[in-house]
Short mmCIF file of C-alpha atoms and ligand atoms in Angstrom, two decimals:
data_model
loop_
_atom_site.label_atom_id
_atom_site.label_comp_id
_atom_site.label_asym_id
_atom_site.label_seq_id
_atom_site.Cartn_x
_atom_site.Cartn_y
_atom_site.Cartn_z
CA UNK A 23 -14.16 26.97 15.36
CA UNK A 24 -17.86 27.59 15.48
CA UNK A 25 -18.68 26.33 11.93
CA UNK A 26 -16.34 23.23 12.41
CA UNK A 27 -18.34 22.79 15.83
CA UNK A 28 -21.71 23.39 14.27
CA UNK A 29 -21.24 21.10 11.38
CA UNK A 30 -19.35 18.51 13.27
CA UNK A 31 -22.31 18.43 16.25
CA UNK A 32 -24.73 18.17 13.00
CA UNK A 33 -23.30 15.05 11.47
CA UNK A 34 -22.53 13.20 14.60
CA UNK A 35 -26.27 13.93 15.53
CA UNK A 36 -27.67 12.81 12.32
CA UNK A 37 -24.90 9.50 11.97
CA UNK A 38 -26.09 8.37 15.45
CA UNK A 39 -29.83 8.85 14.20
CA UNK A 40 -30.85 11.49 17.05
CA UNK A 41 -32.97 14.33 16.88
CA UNK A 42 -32.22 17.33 18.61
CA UNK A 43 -34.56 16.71 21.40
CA UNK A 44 -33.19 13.08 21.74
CA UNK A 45 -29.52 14.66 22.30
CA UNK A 46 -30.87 17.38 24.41
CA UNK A 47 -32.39 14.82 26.57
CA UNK A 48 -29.44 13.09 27.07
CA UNK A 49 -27.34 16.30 27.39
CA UNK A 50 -29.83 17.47 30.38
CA UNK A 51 -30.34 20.62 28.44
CA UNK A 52 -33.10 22.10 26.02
CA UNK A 53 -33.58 20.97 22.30
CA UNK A 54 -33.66 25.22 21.58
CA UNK A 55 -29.94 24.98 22.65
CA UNK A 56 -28.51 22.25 20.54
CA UNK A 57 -30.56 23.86 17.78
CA UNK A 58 -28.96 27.67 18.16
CA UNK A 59 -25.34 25.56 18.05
CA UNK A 60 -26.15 24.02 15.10
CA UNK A 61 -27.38 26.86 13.25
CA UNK A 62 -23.95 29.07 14.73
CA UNK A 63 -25.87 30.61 16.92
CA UNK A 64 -24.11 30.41 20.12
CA UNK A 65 -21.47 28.29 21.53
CA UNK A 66 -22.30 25.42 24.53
CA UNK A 67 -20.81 26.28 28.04
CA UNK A 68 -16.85 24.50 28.19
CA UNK A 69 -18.15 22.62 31.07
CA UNK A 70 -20.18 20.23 28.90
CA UNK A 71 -18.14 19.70 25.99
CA UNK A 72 -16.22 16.53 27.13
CA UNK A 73 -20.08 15.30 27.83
CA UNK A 74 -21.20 15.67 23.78
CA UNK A 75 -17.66 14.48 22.96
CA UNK A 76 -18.40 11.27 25.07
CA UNK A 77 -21.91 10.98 23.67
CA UNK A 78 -20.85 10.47 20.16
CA UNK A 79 -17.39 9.14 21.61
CA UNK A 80 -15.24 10.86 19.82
CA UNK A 81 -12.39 13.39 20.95
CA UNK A 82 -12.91 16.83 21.58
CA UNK A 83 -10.23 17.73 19.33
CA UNK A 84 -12.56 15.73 16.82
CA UNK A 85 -16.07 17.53 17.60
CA UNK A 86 -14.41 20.86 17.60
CA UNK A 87 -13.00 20.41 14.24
CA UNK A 88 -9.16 20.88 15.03
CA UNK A 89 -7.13 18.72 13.52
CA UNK A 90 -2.92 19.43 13.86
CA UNK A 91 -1.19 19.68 10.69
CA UNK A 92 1.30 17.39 11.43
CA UNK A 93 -1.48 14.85 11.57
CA UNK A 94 -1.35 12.59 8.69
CA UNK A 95 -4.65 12.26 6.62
CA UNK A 96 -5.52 10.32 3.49
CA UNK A 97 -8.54 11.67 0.76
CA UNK A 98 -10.62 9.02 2.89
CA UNK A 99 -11.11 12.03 5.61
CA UNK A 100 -13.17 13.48 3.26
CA UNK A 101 -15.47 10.59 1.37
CA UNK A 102 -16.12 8.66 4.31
CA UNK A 103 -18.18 12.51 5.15
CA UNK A 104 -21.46 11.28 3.50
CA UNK A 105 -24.33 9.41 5.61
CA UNK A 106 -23.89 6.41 3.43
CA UNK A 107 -21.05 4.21 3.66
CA UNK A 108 -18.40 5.10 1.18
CA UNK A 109 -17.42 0.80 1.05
CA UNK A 110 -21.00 -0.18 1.00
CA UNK A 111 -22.24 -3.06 3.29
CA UNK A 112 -20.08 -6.10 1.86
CA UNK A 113 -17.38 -7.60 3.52
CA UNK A 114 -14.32 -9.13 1.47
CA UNK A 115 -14.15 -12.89 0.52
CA UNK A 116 -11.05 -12.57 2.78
CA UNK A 117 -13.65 -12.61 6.04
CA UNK A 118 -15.21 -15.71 5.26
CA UNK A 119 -11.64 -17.30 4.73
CA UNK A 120 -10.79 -16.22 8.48
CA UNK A 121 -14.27 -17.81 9.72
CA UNK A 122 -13.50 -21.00 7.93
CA UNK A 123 -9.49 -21.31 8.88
CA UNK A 124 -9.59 -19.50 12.32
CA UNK A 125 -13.48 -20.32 13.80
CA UNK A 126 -14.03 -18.48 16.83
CA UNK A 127 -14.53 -21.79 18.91
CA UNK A 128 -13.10 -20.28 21.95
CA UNK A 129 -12.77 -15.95 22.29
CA UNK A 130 -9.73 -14.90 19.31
CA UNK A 131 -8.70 -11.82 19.86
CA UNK A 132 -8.71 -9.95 15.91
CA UNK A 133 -7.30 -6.90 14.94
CA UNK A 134 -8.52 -5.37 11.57
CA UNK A 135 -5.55 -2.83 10.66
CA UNK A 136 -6.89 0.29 8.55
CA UNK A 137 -10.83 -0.80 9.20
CA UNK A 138 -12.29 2.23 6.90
CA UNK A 139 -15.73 2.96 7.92
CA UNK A 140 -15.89 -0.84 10.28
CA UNK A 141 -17.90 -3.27 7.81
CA UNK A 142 -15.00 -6.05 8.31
CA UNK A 143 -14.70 -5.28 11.96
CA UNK A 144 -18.27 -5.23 12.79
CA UNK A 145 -18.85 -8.16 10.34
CA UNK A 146 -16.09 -10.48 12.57
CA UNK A 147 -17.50 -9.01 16.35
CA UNK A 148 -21.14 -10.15 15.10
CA UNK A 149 -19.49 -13.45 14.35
CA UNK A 150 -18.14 -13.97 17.60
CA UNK A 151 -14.31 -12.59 17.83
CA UNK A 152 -12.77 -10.17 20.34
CA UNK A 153 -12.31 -7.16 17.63
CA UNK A 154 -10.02 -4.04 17.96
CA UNK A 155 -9.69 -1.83 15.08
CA UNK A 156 -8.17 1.11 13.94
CA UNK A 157 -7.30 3.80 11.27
CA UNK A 158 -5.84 6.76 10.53
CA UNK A 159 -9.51 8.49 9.50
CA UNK A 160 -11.43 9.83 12.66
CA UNK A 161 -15.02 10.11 10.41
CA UNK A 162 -14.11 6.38 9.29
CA UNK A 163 -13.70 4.96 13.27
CA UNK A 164 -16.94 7.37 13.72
CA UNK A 165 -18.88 5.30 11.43
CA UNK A 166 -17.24 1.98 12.51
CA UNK A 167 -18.54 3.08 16.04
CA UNK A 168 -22.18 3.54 14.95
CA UNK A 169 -22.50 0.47 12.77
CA UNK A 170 -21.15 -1.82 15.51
CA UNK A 171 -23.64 0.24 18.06
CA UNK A 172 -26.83 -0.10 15.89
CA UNK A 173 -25.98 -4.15 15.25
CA UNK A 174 -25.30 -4.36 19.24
CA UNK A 175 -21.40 -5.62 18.81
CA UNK A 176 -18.88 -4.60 20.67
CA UNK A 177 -15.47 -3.34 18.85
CA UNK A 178 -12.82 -1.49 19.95
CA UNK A 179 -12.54 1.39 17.59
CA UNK A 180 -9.34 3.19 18.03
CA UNK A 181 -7.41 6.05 16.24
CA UNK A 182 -3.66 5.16 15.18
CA UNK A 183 -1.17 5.56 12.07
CA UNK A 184 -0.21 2.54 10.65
CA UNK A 185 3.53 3.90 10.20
CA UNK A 186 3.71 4.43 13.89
CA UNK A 187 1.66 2.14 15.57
CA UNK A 188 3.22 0.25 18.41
CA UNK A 189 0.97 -3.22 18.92
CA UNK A 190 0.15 -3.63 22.33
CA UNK A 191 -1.95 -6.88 22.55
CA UNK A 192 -1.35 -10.32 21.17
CA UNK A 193 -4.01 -11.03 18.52
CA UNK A 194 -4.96 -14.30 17.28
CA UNK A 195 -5.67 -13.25 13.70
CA UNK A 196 -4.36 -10.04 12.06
CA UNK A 197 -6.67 -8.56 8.90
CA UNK A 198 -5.47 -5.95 6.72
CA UNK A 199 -7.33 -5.27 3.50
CA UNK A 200 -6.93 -2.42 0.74
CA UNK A 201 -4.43 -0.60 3.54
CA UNK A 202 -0.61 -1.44 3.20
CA UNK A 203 -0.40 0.17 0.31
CA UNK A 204 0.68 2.97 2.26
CA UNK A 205 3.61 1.42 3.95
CA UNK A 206 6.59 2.62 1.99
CA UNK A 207 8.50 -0.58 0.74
CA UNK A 208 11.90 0.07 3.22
CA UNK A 209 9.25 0.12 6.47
CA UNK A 210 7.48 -2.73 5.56
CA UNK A 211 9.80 -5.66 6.86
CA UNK A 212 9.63 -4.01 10.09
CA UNK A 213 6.17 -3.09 10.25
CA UNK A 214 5.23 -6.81 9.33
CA UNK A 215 7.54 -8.40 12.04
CA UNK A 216 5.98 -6.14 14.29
CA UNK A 217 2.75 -7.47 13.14
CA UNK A 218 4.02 -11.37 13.93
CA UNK A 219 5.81 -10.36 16.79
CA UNK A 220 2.38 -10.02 18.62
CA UNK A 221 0.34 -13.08 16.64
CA UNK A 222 -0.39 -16.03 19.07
CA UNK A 223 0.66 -19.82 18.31
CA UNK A 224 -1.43 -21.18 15.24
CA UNK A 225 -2.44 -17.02 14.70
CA UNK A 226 -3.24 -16.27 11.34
CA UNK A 227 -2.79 -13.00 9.19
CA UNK A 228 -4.72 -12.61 6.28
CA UNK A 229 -3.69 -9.35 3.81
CA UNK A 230 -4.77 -7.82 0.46
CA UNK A 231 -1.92 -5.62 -1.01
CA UNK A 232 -2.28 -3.86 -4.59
CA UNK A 233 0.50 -4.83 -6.89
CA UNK A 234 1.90 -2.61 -9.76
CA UNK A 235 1.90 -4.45 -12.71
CA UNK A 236 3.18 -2.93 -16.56
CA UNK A 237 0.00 -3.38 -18.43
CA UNK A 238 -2.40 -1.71 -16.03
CA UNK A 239 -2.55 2.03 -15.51
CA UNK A 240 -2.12 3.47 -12.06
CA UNK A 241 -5.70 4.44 -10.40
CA UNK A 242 -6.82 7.81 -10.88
CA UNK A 243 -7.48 8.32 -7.02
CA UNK A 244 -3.92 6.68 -6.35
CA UNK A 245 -2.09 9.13 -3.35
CA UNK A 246 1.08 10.26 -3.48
CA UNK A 247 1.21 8.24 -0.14
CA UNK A 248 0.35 5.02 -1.78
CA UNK A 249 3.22 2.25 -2.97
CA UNK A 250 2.41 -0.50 -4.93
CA UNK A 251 3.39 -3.87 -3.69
CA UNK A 252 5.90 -5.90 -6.03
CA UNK A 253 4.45 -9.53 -6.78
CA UNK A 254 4.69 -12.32 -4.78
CA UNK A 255 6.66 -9.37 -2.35
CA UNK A 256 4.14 -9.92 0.52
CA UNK A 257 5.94 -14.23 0.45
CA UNK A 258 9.01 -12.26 1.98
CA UNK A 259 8.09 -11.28 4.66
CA UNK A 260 6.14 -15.00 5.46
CA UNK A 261 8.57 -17.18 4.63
CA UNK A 262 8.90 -18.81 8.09
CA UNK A 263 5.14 -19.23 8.19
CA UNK A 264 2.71 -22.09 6.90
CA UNK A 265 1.25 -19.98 3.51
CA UNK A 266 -2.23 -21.01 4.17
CA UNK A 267 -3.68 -19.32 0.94
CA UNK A 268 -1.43 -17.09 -1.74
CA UNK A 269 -3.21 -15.73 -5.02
CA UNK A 270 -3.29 -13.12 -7.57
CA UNK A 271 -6.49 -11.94 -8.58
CA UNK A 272 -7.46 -8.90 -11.26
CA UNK A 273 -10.28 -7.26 -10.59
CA UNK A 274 -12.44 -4.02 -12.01
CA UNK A 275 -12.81 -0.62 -9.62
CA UNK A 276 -14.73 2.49 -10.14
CA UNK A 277 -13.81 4.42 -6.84
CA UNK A 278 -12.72 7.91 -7.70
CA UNK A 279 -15.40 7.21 -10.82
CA UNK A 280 -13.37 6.30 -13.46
CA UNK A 281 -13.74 2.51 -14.24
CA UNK A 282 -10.48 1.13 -13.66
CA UNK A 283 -8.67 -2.18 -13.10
CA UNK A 284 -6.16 -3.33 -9.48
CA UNK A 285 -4.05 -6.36 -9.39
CA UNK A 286 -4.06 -7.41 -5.93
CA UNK A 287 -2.27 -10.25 -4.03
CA UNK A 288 -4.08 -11.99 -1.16
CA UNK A 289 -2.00 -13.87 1.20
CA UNK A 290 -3.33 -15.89 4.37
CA UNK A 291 -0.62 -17.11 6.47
CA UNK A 292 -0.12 -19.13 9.74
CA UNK A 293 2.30 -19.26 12.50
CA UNK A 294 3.61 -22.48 13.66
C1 SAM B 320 -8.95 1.31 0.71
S1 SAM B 320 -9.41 1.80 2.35
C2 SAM B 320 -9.71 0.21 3.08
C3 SAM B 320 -10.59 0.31 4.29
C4 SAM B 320 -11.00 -1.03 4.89
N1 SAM B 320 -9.89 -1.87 5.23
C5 SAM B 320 -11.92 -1.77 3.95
O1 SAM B 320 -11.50 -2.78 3.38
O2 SAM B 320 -13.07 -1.30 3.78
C6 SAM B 320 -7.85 2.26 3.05
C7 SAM B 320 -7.94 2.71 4.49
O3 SAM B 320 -6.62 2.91 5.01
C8 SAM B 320 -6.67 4.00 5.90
N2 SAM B 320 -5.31 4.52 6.07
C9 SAM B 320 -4.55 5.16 5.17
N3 SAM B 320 -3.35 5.45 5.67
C10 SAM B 320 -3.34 4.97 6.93
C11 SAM B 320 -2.37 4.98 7.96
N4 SAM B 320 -1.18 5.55 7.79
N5 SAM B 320 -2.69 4.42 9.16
C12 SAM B 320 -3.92 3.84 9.34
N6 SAM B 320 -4.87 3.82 8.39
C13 SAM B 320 -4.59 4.37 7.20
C14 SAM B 320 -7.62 4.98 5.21
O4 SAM B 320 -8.12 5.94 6.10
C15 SAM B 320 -8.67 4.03 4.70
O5 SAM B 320 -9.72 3.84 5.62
#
């Protein structure tokens, strides 16, 4: 637990862009004691744990490093790790398509379904929506909550598994890019109706889902968690909505890095 703690306390630090003395500061305590935890030299008192969990506002299970093993995790745990972020600073085409068919002239309310490290859902709160946002990786929704702190947003970063996740508000535009994928093909009907069940009058959803296709080889970081998408299979599930936008687009990847090539379909639809 000590490591986990002392390595965890070190990143958080260092992704919020503190020094020791800044977090001591804030902590009420001295720099020389946020130093000896980091270097596994001692442990902080219990009493102010929930206080550096809340600092960096994450949970404690997350700054202490436990994690349950029935918790489901994808290889993005691990490269979402690094200071830089993993997805870069570009936002999908798909964003600007939402600020042209769904402007924010009054408050929308958005959800961004598996956000990854936040670029989308910072990219839409700068832009003037009501964002909430979540995913299954806790380092991603870490990241998501720094970059919307350092560009002054607002977005409500939370922690949730797509293949259980309950909606609770009514959203005026759902986003989910790069993420179903890992909704097995017999859940997905439900999980989409779900998904409309809780979009507003003349709410839009606008999706990205990687399709299988003969001639192109499966991706070398592909999970054994990950389904491809059957084309024109996403039309299904929307066929009581106005199809604002369908396409299928081939396009060149090196994540993992080994140049490869996705076939993805991009569907934008609206309800009536
Ligand atoms: C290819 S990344 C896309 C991230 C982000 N949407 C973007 O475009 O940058 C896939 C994301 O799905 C998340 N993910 C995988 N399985 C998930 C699940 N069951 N529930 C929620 N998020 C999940 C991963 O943690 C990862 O951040």
């Amino acid at each position: 637990m000590n490591k986990n703690f002392a390595e965890n306390l070190y990143r958080l630090r260092k992704a919020k862009g503190m020094t020791q003395e800044q977090l001591a500061g804030e902590l009420g305590i001295s720099f020389q004691s946020v130093s000896r935890w980091e270097n596994q030299q001692g442990y902080p008192d219990i009493e102010i744990l929930p206080q550096i969990a809340a600092c960096f506002k994450v949970s404690l299970d997350a700054l202490l490093g436990y994690r349950s093993e029935k918790i489901m995790t994808t290889h993005y745990e691990q490269k979402y790790c690094s200071e830089e972020y993993y997805w870069g600073n570009q936002v999908w085409d798909g964003c600007y398509e939402v600020l042209r068919k769904k402007p924010p002239m009054e408050p929308l309310r958005l959800l961004d379904v598996g956000c990854g490290e936040g670029q989308a859902a910072v990219f839409f709160a700068k832009n003037g929506y009501v964002v909430s946002a979540f995913d299954i990786s806790e380092r991603g929704l870490e990241k998501g909550r720094y970059l919307a702190e350092i560009s002054h947003v607002s977005v409500d970063f939370f922690h949730a598994n797509l293949l259980d996740y309950q909606v609770e508000n009514d959203y005026d535009v759902v986003y989910a890019s790069g993420v179903l994928q890992y909704i097995p093909q017999d859940r997905r009907e439900e999980m989409i109706k779900n998904l409309k069940r809780h979009t507003r009058r003349d709410g839009i959803h606008i999706l990205n889902v990687f399709v299988e296709k003969p001639f192109l080889e499966t991706p070398p970081d592909w999970e054994k968690t990950e389904y491809f998408w059957k084309s024109g299979e996403l039309l299904l599930y929307y066929h009581d909505w106005k199809i604002e936008l369908l396409e299928e687009v081939i396009f060149d990847c090196d994540s993992g890095g080994v140049p490869h090539k996705h076939c993805m379909d991009v569907l934008m639809a609206r309800r009536a």
